Amino acid sequence: MANGDKRDYYEVLGVHRNASETEIKKAFRKVAVQHHPDKNPGDTAAEDRFKEATEAYEALSDPQKRAQYDQFGHAGMSGSGGFSSGGFGGGTPFGDIFGDIFGDIFGAGASGGGGRGRSQGRRGDDLLYNMEISFEEAAFGVENKIEIPFAKRCSSCNGSGAKAGSDPKTCPTCRGAGQVRFQQGFFSVSKTCGSCNGEGKIIDDPCPDCRGKGTTRDTKTLSVKIPAGVETGSRLKVTGEGGQGKGGPNGDLYVAINVKDHAIFQREENNVICEIPISFIQATLGCELEVPTLDGKVSMKIPDGTQSGKIYRLKGKGMPSLQGYGRGDQLVVIRIETPTNLNKKQKELLEEFARISGEDVHPIKKGFLDKVMDFLG
């Protein structure tokens, strides 16, 4: 399928663009279970829907691919698409989720014997922080301090989730493994234990402070460096500063940038556009102007006879490249202002100028009827 024919990945999974990793995983799981070919034998539409959802999940479950897709769309996904070459495991993002999916497909809610241990744990959720910066901060970079919420280990139960004086019990369904395994034909599939939600333990008497979660909410202050050249839609990744993992690594923090509009400048890729108003006298006779730039004022000569809309280029006065390869240019657009509220003397001088130049100052009074007759033949 050509890129232009593909549906938006977020639309495919039915999630909003700020959806967390957990929300994306749940959405994919729902679509995949519904349209899996093993549940819809011979249904090519269901198979196509399953492949479409798998391709979307492969892109959105990987933070780097997701950031690339958010910025460039399907054009940024060249080389990826369809199924990953690694099958259901082996470094792809599908190893854990396909176990859950096959469990739902084949109805494996019952417990299995033993099962493999919970070696990987649960990774923390990724967080998204929306940051608004000024045009100048986008041009030169800035370091901002932000406050973000995070989950810290509960001091009352030391993270166990159980009330002081009690302990969590080993889950009788999975026997502490956090997963149950079952055999379906040639497949041996592990599924997250539904009794303990993969924790391996059950809490009968939860901690009143954290309500059995083992963590409490708090805030922390981070210093985030914004590189020069960012623009609205840029995303910065701060590794390990997302949600706290349970037996697994923390999630990551993503800082989404929004650049405020500027009163003078506009951005076009790495170029900066600035419109400069001048009088018709300055445009006619030429002049020297002080032009504002991101680096301060510069002097620029405007030649005589300059027309409105003329563009002059100031090399290297634009936005820095985010990749560090120099800067764009500043494009100075000339706008000629027509004078208003002229006094009698000014009007007489302009009329005299028009007569000397051979211009017809009052075409309606002097020549309009002749022009109508010429038009009508």
mmCIF file of C-alpha atoms in Angstrom:
data_model
loop_
_atom_site.group_PDB
_atom_site.id
_atom_site.type_symbol
_atom_site.label_atom_id
_atom_site.label_comp_id
_atom_site.label_asym_id
_atom_site.label_seq_id
_atom_site.Cartn_x
_atom_site.Cartn_y
_atom_site.Cartn_z
ATOM 1 C CA MET A 1 0.000 0.000 0.000
ATOM 2 C CA ALA A 2 1.392 3.414 -0.935
ATOM 3 C CA ASN A 3 2.069 5.902 1.857
ATOM 4 C CA GLY A 4 -0.622 8.222 0.525
ATOM 5 C CA ASP A 5 -3.222 5.415 0.864
ATOM 6 C CA LYS A 6 -2.369 4.490 4.443
ATOM 7 C CA ARG A 7 -4.555 5.496 7.340
ATOM 8 C CA ASP A 8 -3.105 7.430 10.248
ATOM 9 C CA TYR A 9 -1.558 4.992 12.744
ATOM 10 C CA TYR A 10 -3.374 6.597 15.700
ATOM 11 C CA GLU A 11 -6.657 6.266 13.796
ATOM 12 C CA VAL A 12 -5.912 2.601 13.047
ATOM 13 C CA LEU A 13 -5.562 1.816 16.758
ATOM 14 C CA GLY A 14 -8.279 4.260 17.831
ATOM 15 C CA VAL A 15 -6.136 6.267 20.259
ATOM 16 C CA HIS A 16 -5.370 9.977 20.603
ATOM 17 C CA ARG A 17 -1.930 11.332 19.681
ATOM 18 C CA ASN A 18 -0.888 11.773 23.316
ATOM 19 C CA ALA A 19 -1.766 8.188 24.234
ATOM 20 C CA SER A 20 0.611 6.475 26.657
ATOM 21 C CA GLU A 21 2.516 3.305 25.831
ATOM 22 C CA THR A 22 0.059 1.321 27.947
ATOM 23 C CA GLU A 23 -2.958 2.775 26.110
ATOM 24 C CA ILE A 24 -1.400 1.980 22.739
ATOM 25 C CA LYS A 25 -0.662 -1.588 23.814
ATOM 26 C CA LYS A 26 -4.228 -2.119 25.076
ATOM 27 C CA ALA A 27 -5.709 -0.675 21.868
ATOM 28 C CA PHE A 28 -3.567 -2.910 19.661
ATOM 29 C CA ARG A 29 -4.402 -5.946 21.775
ATOM 30 C CA LYS A 30 -8.121 -5.280 21.320
ATOM 31 C CA VAL A 31 -7.882 -4.862 17.532
ATOM 32 C CA ALA A 32 -5.526 -7.817 17.106
ATOM 33 C CA VAL A 33 -7.730 -10.187 19.107
ATOM 34 C CA GLN A 34 -10.788 -9.178 17.077
ATOM 35 C CA HIS A 35 -9.177 -9.513 13.647
ATOM 36 C CA HIS A 36 -6.557 -12.250 14.121
ATOM 37 C CA PRO A 37 -6.565 -14.634 11.124
ATOM 38 C CA ASP A 38 -6.900 -17.678 13.407
ATOM 39 C CA LYS A 39 -10.231 -16.313 14.645
ATOM 40 C CA ASN A 40 -11.313 -15.280 11.142
ATOM 41 C CA PRO A 41 -10.208 -18.083 8.792
ATOM 42 C CA GLY A 42 -10.590 -17.146 5.121
ATOM 43 C CA ASP A 43 -11.533 -13.525 5.911
ATOM 44 C CA THR A 44 -9.030 -11.451 3.909
ATOM 45 C CA ALA A 45 -10.477 -8.165 5.203
ATOM 46 C CA ALA A 46 -9.818 -9.239 8.794
ATOM 47 C CA GLU A 47 -6.304 -10.338 7.872
ATOM 48 C CA ASP A 48 -5.604 -6.963 6.231
ATOM 49 C CA ARG A 49 -6.964 -5.173 9.298
ATOM 50 C CA PHE A 50 -4.728 -7.277 11.539
ATOM 51 C CA LYS A 51 -1.646 -6.460 9.450
ATOM 52 C CA GLU A 52 -2.554 -2.768 9.412
ATOM 53 C CA ALA A 53 -2.886 -2.708 13.201
ATOM 54 C CA THR A 54 0.377 -4.624 13.636
ATOM 55 C CA GLU A 55 2.231 -2.128 11.430
ATOM 56 C CA ALA A 56 0.769 0.778 13.425
ATOM 57 C CA TYR A 57 1.731 -0.803 16.741
ATOM 58 C CA GLU A 58 5.266 -1.543 15.555
ATOM 59 C CA ALA A 59 5.739 2.176 14.833
ATOM 60 C CA LEU A 60 3.955 3.656 17.866
ATOM 61 C CA SER A 61 5.314 1.228 20.478
ATOM 62 C CA ASP A 62 8.902 2.244 19.699
ATOM 63 C CA PRO A 63 9.607 5.760 21.115
ATOM 64 C CA GLN A 64 12.123 6.640 18.385
ATOM 65 C CA LYS A 65 9.886 5.444 15.556
ATOM 66 C CA ARG A 66 6.908 7.182 17.146
ATOM 67 C CA ALA A 67 8.752 10.500 17.378
ATOM 68 C CA GLN A 68 9.807 10.116 13.737
ATOM 69 C CA TYR A 69 6.227 9.321 12.676
ATOM 70 C CA ASP A 70 4.803 12.257 14.668
ATOM 71 C CA GLN A 71 7.153 14.636 12.852
ATOM 72 C CA PHE A 72 7.216 13.198 9.326
ATOM 73 C CA GLY A 73 4.162 10.921 9.066
ATOM 74 C CA HIS A 74 4.339 7.805 6.880
ATOM 75 C CA ALA A 75 7.223 9.364 4.938
ATOM 76 C CA GLY A 76 9.393 8.940 8.025
ATOM 77 C CA MET A 77 8.635 5.205 8.205
ATOM 78 C CA SER A 78 10.569 4.144 5.082
ATOM 79 C CA GLY A 79 12.060 0.748 5.628
ATOM 80 C CA SER A 80 9.499 -0.214 8.275
ATOM 81 C CA GLY A 81 6.014 -1.561 7.888
ATOM 82 C CA GLY A 82 4.083 -4.792 8.011
ATOM 83 C CA PHE A 83 5.458 -7.486 10.278
ATOM 84 C CA SER A 84 8.867 -7.262 11.886
ATOM 85 C CA SER A 85 11.334 -9.837 10.630
ATOM 86 C CA GLY A 86 11.941 -11.127 14.140
ATOM 87 C CA GLY A 87 8.711 -13.128 14.422
ATOM 88 C CA PHE A 88 6.926 -12.988 17.774
ATOM 89 C CA GLY A 89 10.031 -12.277 19.868
ATOM 90 C CA GLY A 90 13.721 -11.794 19.255
ATOM 91 C CA GLY A 91 14.020 -8.045 19.827
ATOM 92 C CA THR A 92 10.696 -6.976 18.328
ATOM 93 C CA PRO A 93 8.117 -5.105 20.422
ATOM 94 C CA PHE A 94 5.642 -7.981 20.080
ATOM 95 C CA GLY A 95 7.127 -10.661 22.328
ATOM 96 C CA ASP A 96 5.038 -9.973 25.426
ATOM 97 C CA ILE A 97 1.870 -8.706 23.820
ATOM 98 C CA PHE A 98 1.438 -11.628 21.426
ATOM 99 C CA GLY A 99 1.439 -13.987 24.379
ATOM 100 C CA ASP A 100 -1.536 -12.101 25.794
ATOM 101 C CA ILE A 101 -3.235 -11.966 22.411
ATOM 102 C CA PHE A 102 -2.960 -15.697 21.737
ATOM 103 C CA GLY A 103 -4.256 -16.300 25.228
ATOM 104 C CA ASP A 104 -7.435 -14.376 24.449
ATOM 105 C CA ILE A 105 -7.741 -15.910 20.989
ATOM 106 C CA PHE A 106 -7.652 -19.456 22.259
ATOM 107 C CA GLY A 107 -9.509 -18.813 25.510
ATOM 108 C CA ALA A 108 -6.642 -19.530 27.887
ATOM 109 C CA GLY A 109 -7.922 -17.963 31.049
ATOM 110 C CA ALA A 110 -7.294 -21.096 33.058
ATOM 111 C CA SER A 111 -4.094 -21.594 34.931
ATOM 112 C CA GLY A 112 -1.210 -23.517 33.536
ATOM 113 C CA GLY A 113 1.349 -25.545 35.343
ATOM 114 C CA GLY A 114 4.315 -23.593 36.649
ATOM 115 C CA GLY A 115 5.354 -21.287 33.812
ATOM 116 C CA ARG A 116 8.484 -19.212 33.405
ATOM 117 C CA GLY A 117 9.467 -16.737 36.105
ATOM 118 C CA ARG A 118 8.901 -12.991 35.954
ATOM 119 C CA SER A 119 12.420 -12.074 34.810
ATOM 120 C CA GLN A 120 11.643 -8.860 32.992
ATOM 121 C CA GLY A 121 9.212 -7.143 35.359
ATOM 122 C CA ARG A 122 7.021 -4.268 34.254
ATOM 123 C CA ARG A 123 8.420 -1.167 32.594
ATOM 124 C CA GLY A 124 7.140 2.196 33.768
ATOM 125 C CA ASP A 125 4.849 4.304 31.601
ATOM 126 C CA ASP A 126 6.221 7.052 29.383
ATOM 127 C CA LEU A 127 5.200 10.596 30.298
ATOM 128 C CA LEU A 128 4.493 13.560 27.997
ATOM 129 C CA TYR A 129 5.171 17.160 29.059
ATOM 130 C CA ASN A 130 4.048 20.075 26.874
ATOM 131 C CA MET A 131 6.499 22.983 27.009
ATOM 132 C CA GLU A 132 5.919 26.427 25.478
ATOM 133 C CA ILE A 133 9.018 28.489 24.642
ATOM 134 C CA SER A 134 9.654 31.835 22.963
ATOM 135 C CA PHE A 135 10.834 32.316 19.386
ATOM 136 C CA GLU A 136 14.247 33.465 20.640
ATOM 137 C CA GLU A 137 14.580 30.443 22.934
ATOM 138 C CA ALA A 138 13.875 28.194 19.961
ATOM 139 C CA ALA A 139 16.575 30.020 17.995
ATOM 140 C CA PHE A 140 19.350 29.888 20.579
ATOM 141 C CA GLY A 141 18.333 27.075 22.933
ATOM 142 C CA VAL A 142 17.426 27.317 26.592
ATOM 143 C CA GLU A 143 17.569 25.289 29.789
ATOM 144 C CA ASN A 144 14.265 25.211 31.653
ATOM 145 C CA LYS A 145 13.279 23.677 34.954
ATOM 146 C CA ILE A 146 10.034 21.736 34.964
ATOM 147 C CA GLU A 147 8.009 19.980 37.640
ATOM 148 C CA ILE A 148 6.659 16.562 36.782
ATOM 149 C CA PRO A 149 4.608 14.062 38.791
ATOM 150 C CA PHE A 150 6.146 10.709 39.644
ATOM 151 C CA ALA A 151 5.399 7.656 41.705
ATOM 152 C CA LYS A 152 7.775 7.008 44.603
ATOM 153 C CA ARG A 153 8.090 3.954 46.803
ATOM 154 C CA CYS A 154 5.566 4.033 49.649
ATOM 155 C CA SER A 155 7.389 4.638 52.926
ATOM 156 C CA SER A 156 4.652 2.986 55.004
ATOM 157 C CA CYS A 157 4.872 -0.432 53.355
ATOM 158 C CA ASN A 158 8.319 -0.060 51.749
ATOM 159 C CA GLY A 159 6.751 -0.707 48.356
ATOM 160 C CA SER A 160 5.167 -4.056 49.190
ATOM 161 C CA GLY A 161 1.608 -2.704 48.996
ATOM 162 C CA ALA A 162 0.640 -4.681 52.129
ATOM 163 C CA LYS A 163 -0.411 -3.117 55.418
ATOM 164 C CA ALA A 164 2.317 -2.871 58.059
ATOM 165 C CA GLY A 165 2.556 -6.192 59.926
ATOM 166 C CA SER A 166 1.303 -8.213 56.957
ATOM 167 C CA ASP A 167 2.893 -9.572 53.791
ATOM 168 C CA PRO A 168 1.663 -10.216 50.245
ATOM 169 C CA LYS A 169 0.786 -13.842 49.543
ATOM 170 C CA THR A 170 2.028 -15.917 46.647
ATOM 171 C CA CYS A 171 -0.605 -16.065 43.913
ATOM 172 C CA PRO A 172 -2.157 -19.571 43.948
ATOM 173 C CA THR A 173 -3.029 -19.388 40.234
ATOM 174 C CA CYS A 174 0.442 -18.784 38.789
ATOM 175 C CA ARG A 175 2.351 -19.866 41.919
ATOM 176 C CA GLY A 176 4.301 -16.637 41.955
ATOM 177 C CA ALA A 177 5.397 -16.719 38.314
ATOM 178 C CA GLY A 178 3.140 -13.861 37.187
ATOM 179 C CA GLN A 179 2.267 -15.815 34.038
ATOM 180 C CA VAL A 180 0.397 -18.935 33.121
ATOM 181 C CA ARG A 181 1.350 -21.172 30.223
ATOM 182 C CA PHE A 182 -0.850 -23.353 28.058
ATOM 183 C CA GLN A 183 -0.418 -25.554 25.004
ATOM 184 C CA GLN A 184 -2.452 -24.927 21.862
ATOM 185 C CA GLY A 185 -1.454 -27.193 18.962
ATOM 186 C CA PHE A 186 2.165 -26.416 18.120
ATOM 187 C CA PHE A 187 2.166 -23.288 20.264
ATOM 188 C CA SER A 188 3.258 -23.037 23.866
ATOM 189 C CA VAL A 189 1.998 -19.635 24.924
ATOM 190 C CA SER A 190 2.476 -17.664 28.136
ATOM 191 C CA LYS A 191 -0.211 -15.289 29.318
ATOM 192 C CA THR A 192 -0.194 -12.700 32.102
ATOM 193 C CA CYS A 193 -1.890 -14.150 35.145
ATOM 194 C CA GLY A 194 -5.350 -12.666 35.530
ATOM 195 C CA SER A 195 -5.520 -13.288 39.263
ATOM 196 C CA CYS A 196 -2.502 -11.170 40.230
ATOM 197 C CA ASN A 197 -2.119 -9.086 37.022
ATOM 198 C CA GLY A 198 1.387 -10.424 36.543
ATOM 199 C CA GLU A 199 2.640 -9.461 40.020
ATOM 200 C CA GLY A 200 2.986 -13.036 41.282
ATOM 201 C CA LYS A 201 1.556 -11.973 44.632
ATOM 202 C CA ILE A 202 -1.871 -11.123 46.036
ATOM 203 C CA ILE A 203 -2.471 -8.560 48.781
ATOM 204 C CA ASP A 204 -5.309 -9.399 51.160
ATOM 205 C CA ASP A 205 -4.718 -6.465 53.531
ATOM 206 C CA PRO A 206 -3.558 -3.446 51.450
ATOM 207 C CA CYS A 207 -1.550 -0.520 52.826
ATOM 208 C CA PRO A 208 -3.929 2.365 53.634
ATOM 209 C CA ASP A 209 -1.461 5.019 52.440
ATOM 210 C CA CYS A 210 -0.831 3.669 48.934
ATOM 211 C CA ARG A 211 -3.983 1.464 48.731
ATOM 212 C CA GLY A 212 -1.951 -1.558 47.785
ATOM 213 C CA LYS A 213 -0.081 0.053 44.892
ATOM 214 C CA GLY A 214 3.262 0.210 46.667
ATOM 215 C CA THR A 215 3.825 3.778 45.439
ATOM 216 C CA THR A 216 2.567 7.267 46.286
ATOM 217 C CA ARG A 217 2.330 10.373 44.125
ATOM 218 C CA ASP A 218 4.910 13.143 44.355
ATOM 219 C CA THR A 219 6.535 15.782 42.147
ATOM 220 C CA LYS A 220 10.135 16.376 41.182
ATOM 221 C CA THR A 221 12.006 19.181 39.434
ATOM 222 C CA LEU A 222 14.058 18.448 36.331
ATOM 223 C CA SER A 223 16.346 20.663 34.295
ATOM 224 C CA VAL A 224 15.723 20.166 30.562
ATOM 225 C CA LYS A 225 18.071 21.508 27.898
ATOM 226 C CA ILE A 226 16.280 22.661 24.736
ATOM 227 C CA PRO A 227 18.683 22.652 21.762
ATOM 228 C CA ALA A 228 18.866 25.558 19.325
ATOM 229 C CA GLY A 229 16.708 25.126 16.228
ATOM 230 C CA VAL A 230 13.715 23.294 17.693
ATOM 231 C CA GLU A 231 10.289 24.051 16.293
ATOM 232 C CA THR A 232 6.687 23.371 17.200
ATOM 233 C CA GLY A 233 6.126 19.618 17.174
ATOM 234 C CA SER A 234 9.682 18.709 18.183
ATOM 235 C CA ARG A 235 9.919 16.063 20.895
ATOM 236 C CA LEU A 236 12.826 15.651 23.298
ATOM 237 C CA LYS A 237 13.429 12.384 25.130
ATOM 238 C CA VAL A 238 14.661 12.325 28.737
ATOM 239 C CA THR A 239 15.557 8.697 29.409
ATOM 240 C CA GLY A 240 14.390 7.099 32.638
ATOM 241 C CA GLU A 241 12.386 10.076 33.916
ATOM 242 C CA GLY A 242 8.963 8.607 33.188
ATOM 243 C CA GLY A 243 6.805 6.377 35.363
ATOM 244 C CA GLN A 244 8.482 4.085 37.862
ATOM 245 C CA GLY A 245 8.848 0.481 36.755
ATOM 246 C CA LYS A 246 7.838 -2.507 38.849
ATOM 247 C CA GLY A 247 10.762 -4.874 38.649
ATOM 248 C CA GLY A 248 11.606 -3.283 35.280
ATOM 249 C CA PRO A 249 13.139 -0.043 34.036
ATOM 250 C CA ASN A 250 11.492 3.347 34.439
ATOM 251 C CA GLY A 251 9.642 4.838 31.504
ATOM 252 C CA ASP A 252 10.913 7.867 29.622
ATOM 253 C CA LEU A 253 9.834 11.498 29.657
ATOM 254 C CA TYR A 254 8.986 13.147 26.338
ATOM 255 C CA VAL A 255 8.970 16.947 26.167
ATOM 256 C CA ALA A 256 6.747 18.242 23.337
ATOM 257 C CA ILE A 257 7.750 21.728 22.159
ATOM 258 C CA ASN A 258 5.381 24.546 21.204
ATOM 259 C CA VAL A 259 7.041 27.770 19.976
ATOM 260 C CA LYS A 260 5.070 30.968 20.601
ATOM 261 C CA ASP A 261 4.416 33.333 17.687
ATOM 262 C CA HIS A 262 6.710 36.358 17.372
ATOM 263 C CA ALA A 263 5.580 39.934 16.843
ATOM 264 C CA ILE A 264 8.104 40.548 14.034
ATOM 265 C CA PHE A 265 9.492 37.257 12.775
ATOM 266 C CA GLN A 266 7.986 34.219 11.092
ATOM 267 C CA ARG A 267 9.737 30.918 10.482
ATOM 268 C CA GLU A 268 9.874 29.035 7.195
ATOM 269 C CA GLU A 269 12.023 25.920 7.661
ATOM 270 C CA ASN A 270 15.346 27.400 8.856
ATOM 271 C CA ASN A 271 14.724 30.814 7.284
ATOM 272 C CA VAL A 272 13.289 33.768 9.205
ATOM 273 C CA ILE A 273 10.906 36.154 7.421
ATOM 274 C CA CYS A 274 10.609 39.804 8.472
ATOM 275 C CA GLU A 275 8.364 42.363 6.756
ATOM 276 C CA ILE A 276 9.703 45.945 6.814
ATOM 277 C CA PRO A 277 7.368 48.899 6.042
ATOM 278 C CA ILE A 278 8.896 51.898 4.222
ATOM 279 C CA SER A 279 7.388 55.072 2.752
ATOM 280 C CA PHE A 280 6.932 55.527 -0.980
ATOM 281 C CA ILE A 281 9.525 58.321 -0.788
ATOM 282 C CA GLN A 282 12.085 55.909 0.701
ATOM 283 C CA ALA A 283 11.209 53.336 -1.924
ATOM 284 C CA THR A 284 11.497 55.878 -4.742
ATOM 285 C CA LEU A 285 14.715 57.619 -3.688
ATOM 286 C CA GLY A 286 16.386 54.753 -1.839
ATOM 287 C CA CYS A 287 17.431 54.795 1.798
ATOM 288 C CA GLU A 288 19.383 53.042 4.523
ATOM 289 C CA LEU A 289 17.416 51.149 7.162
ATOM 290 C CA GLU A 290 18.106 49.495 10.489
ATOM 291 C CA VAL A 291 16.626 46.009 10.209
ATOM 292 C CA PRO A 292 15.959 43.843 13.300
ATOM 293 C CA THR A 293 17.451 40.320 13.299
ATOM 294 C CA LEU A 294 17.732 37.580 15.899
ATOM 295 C CA ASP A 295 21.281 38.815 16.541
ATOM 296 C CA GLY A 296 20.337 42.503 16.873
ATOM 297 C CA LYS A 297 19.965 45.386 14.404
ATOM 298 C CA VAL A 298 21.861 45.493 11.092
ATOM 299 C CA SER A 299 22.114 48.311 8.564
ATOM 300 C CA MET A 300 20.744 47.556 5.090
ATOM 301 C CA LYS A 301 20.698 49.757 1.963
ATOM 302 C CA ILE A 302 17.447 49.916 0.012
ATOM 303 C CA PRO A 303 18.126 50.951 -3.609
ATOM 304 C CA ASP A 304 15.994 53.576 -5.365
ATOM 305 C CA GLY A 305 13.008 52.300 -7.279
ATOM 306 C CA THR A 306 12.335 49.424 -4.878
ATOM 307 C CA GLN A 307 8.913 47.837 -5.384
ATOM 308 C CA SER A 308 6.557 46.558 -2.706
ATOM 309 C CA GLY A 309 7.079 42.833 -2.120
ATOM 310 C CA LYS A 310 10.770 42.919 -3.003
ATOM 311 C CA ILE A 311 12.738 40.388 -0.933
ATOM 312 C CA TYR A 312 16.283 40.919 0.290
ATOM 313 C CA ARG A 313 18.330 38.115 1.868
ATOM 314 C CA LEU A 314 20.557 38.447 4.937
ATOM 315 C CA LYS A 315 22.843 35.391 4.886
ATOM 316 C CA GLY A 316 23.189 33.379 8.085
ATOM 317 C CA LYS A 317 20.665 35.423 10.078
ATOM 318 C CA GLY A 318 18.005 32.731 10.262
ATOM 319 C CA MET A 319 17.385 29.744 12.531
ATOM 320 C CA PRO A 320 20.164 27.296 13.434
ATOM 321 C CA SER A 321 19.881 23.811 11.998
ATOM 322 C CA LEU A 322 18.794 21.310 14.625
ATOM 323 C CA GLN A 323 21.419 18.942 13.224
ATOM 324 C CA GLY A 324 24.117 21.571 13.783
ATOM 325 C CA TYR A 325 24.850 22.457 10.132
ATOM 326 C CA GLY A 326 24.924 26.258 10.082
ATOM 327 C CA ARG A 327 21.971 28.645 10.016
ATOM 328 C CA GLY A 328 19.287 29.672 7.588
ATOM 329 C CA ASP A 329 18.861 33.188 6.193
ATOM 330 C CA GLN A 330 16.648 36.129 7.069
ATOM 331 C CA LEU A 331 14.326 37.189 4.268
ATOM 332 C CA VAL A 332 13.471 40.894 4.438
ATOM 333 C CA VAL A 333 10.186 41.614 2.630
ATOM 334 C CA ILE A 334 9.604 45.270 1.682
ATOM 335 C CA ARG A 335 6.096 46.682 2.166
ATOM 336 C CA ILE A 336 5.493 50.224 0.819
ATOM 337 C CA GLU A 337 3.022 52.260 2.844
ATOM 338 C CA THR A 338 0.638 54.598 1.022
ATOM 339 C CA PRO A 339 0.382 57.983 2.798
ATOM 340 C CA THR A 340 -2.997 59.006 4.223
ATOM 341 C CA ASN A 341 -4.541 62.232 5.569
ATOM 342 C CA LEU A 342 -2.536 64.491 3.220
ATOM 343 C CA ASN A 343 -2.940 68.222 3.599
ATOM 344 C CA LYS A 344 -3.749 70.533 0.671
ATOM 345 C CA LYS A 345 -0.133 71.457 -0.035
ATOM 346 C CA GLN A 346 0.976 67.805 -0.105
ATOM 347 C CA LYS A 347 -1.808 66.920 -2.520
ATOM 348 C CA GLU A 348 -0.911 69.841 -4.815
ATOM 349 C CA LEU A 349 2.741 68.765 -4.878
ATOM 350 C CA LEU A 350 1.775 65.182 -5.716
ATOM 351 C CA GLU A 351 -0.556 66.347 -8.476
ATOM 352 C CA GLU A 352 2.240 68.506 -9.868
ATOM 353 C CA PHE A 353 4.565 65.506 -9.737
ATOM 354 C CA ALA A 354 1.980 63.421 -11.573
ATOM 355 C CA ARG A 355 1.586 66.057 -14.325
ATOM 356 C CA ILE A 356 5.353 66.262 -14.794
ATOM 357 C CA SER A 357 5.462 62.464 -14.993
ATOM 358 C CA GLY A 358 2.639 62.400 -17.543
ATOM 359 C CA GLU A 359 0.216 60.604 -15.248
ATOM 360 C CA ASP A 360 -3.547 61.203 -15.375
ATOM 361 C CA VAL A 361 -4.406 62.168 -11.811
ATOM 362 C CA HIS A 362 -8.195 62.211 -12.258
ATOM 363 C CA PRO A 363 -9.082 59.537 -14.818
ATOM 364 C CA ILE A 364 -12.746 59.541 -13.792
ATOM 365 C CA LYS A 365 -13.137 63.287 -14.336
ATOM 366 C CA LYS A 366 -10.965 63.659 -17.430
ATOM 367 C CA GLY A 367 -10.810 60.460 -19.368
ATOM 368 C CA PHE A 368 -13.212 57.845 -18.116
ATOM 369 C CA LEU A 369 -15.891 58.513 -20.740
ATOM 370 C CA ASP A 370 -13.303 58.379 -23.529
ATOM 371 C CA LYS A 371 -12.072 55.034 -22.233
ATOM 372 C CA VAL A 372 -15.668 53.709 -22.145
ATOM 373 C CA MET A 373 -16.221 54.786 -25.757
ATOM 374 C CA ASP A 374 -12.970 53.117 -26.828
ATOM 375 C CA PHE A 375 -14.001 49.894 -25.053
ATOM 376 C CA LEU A 376 -17.438 49.860 -26.673
ATOM 377 C CA GLY A 377 -15.928 50.597 -30.076
#
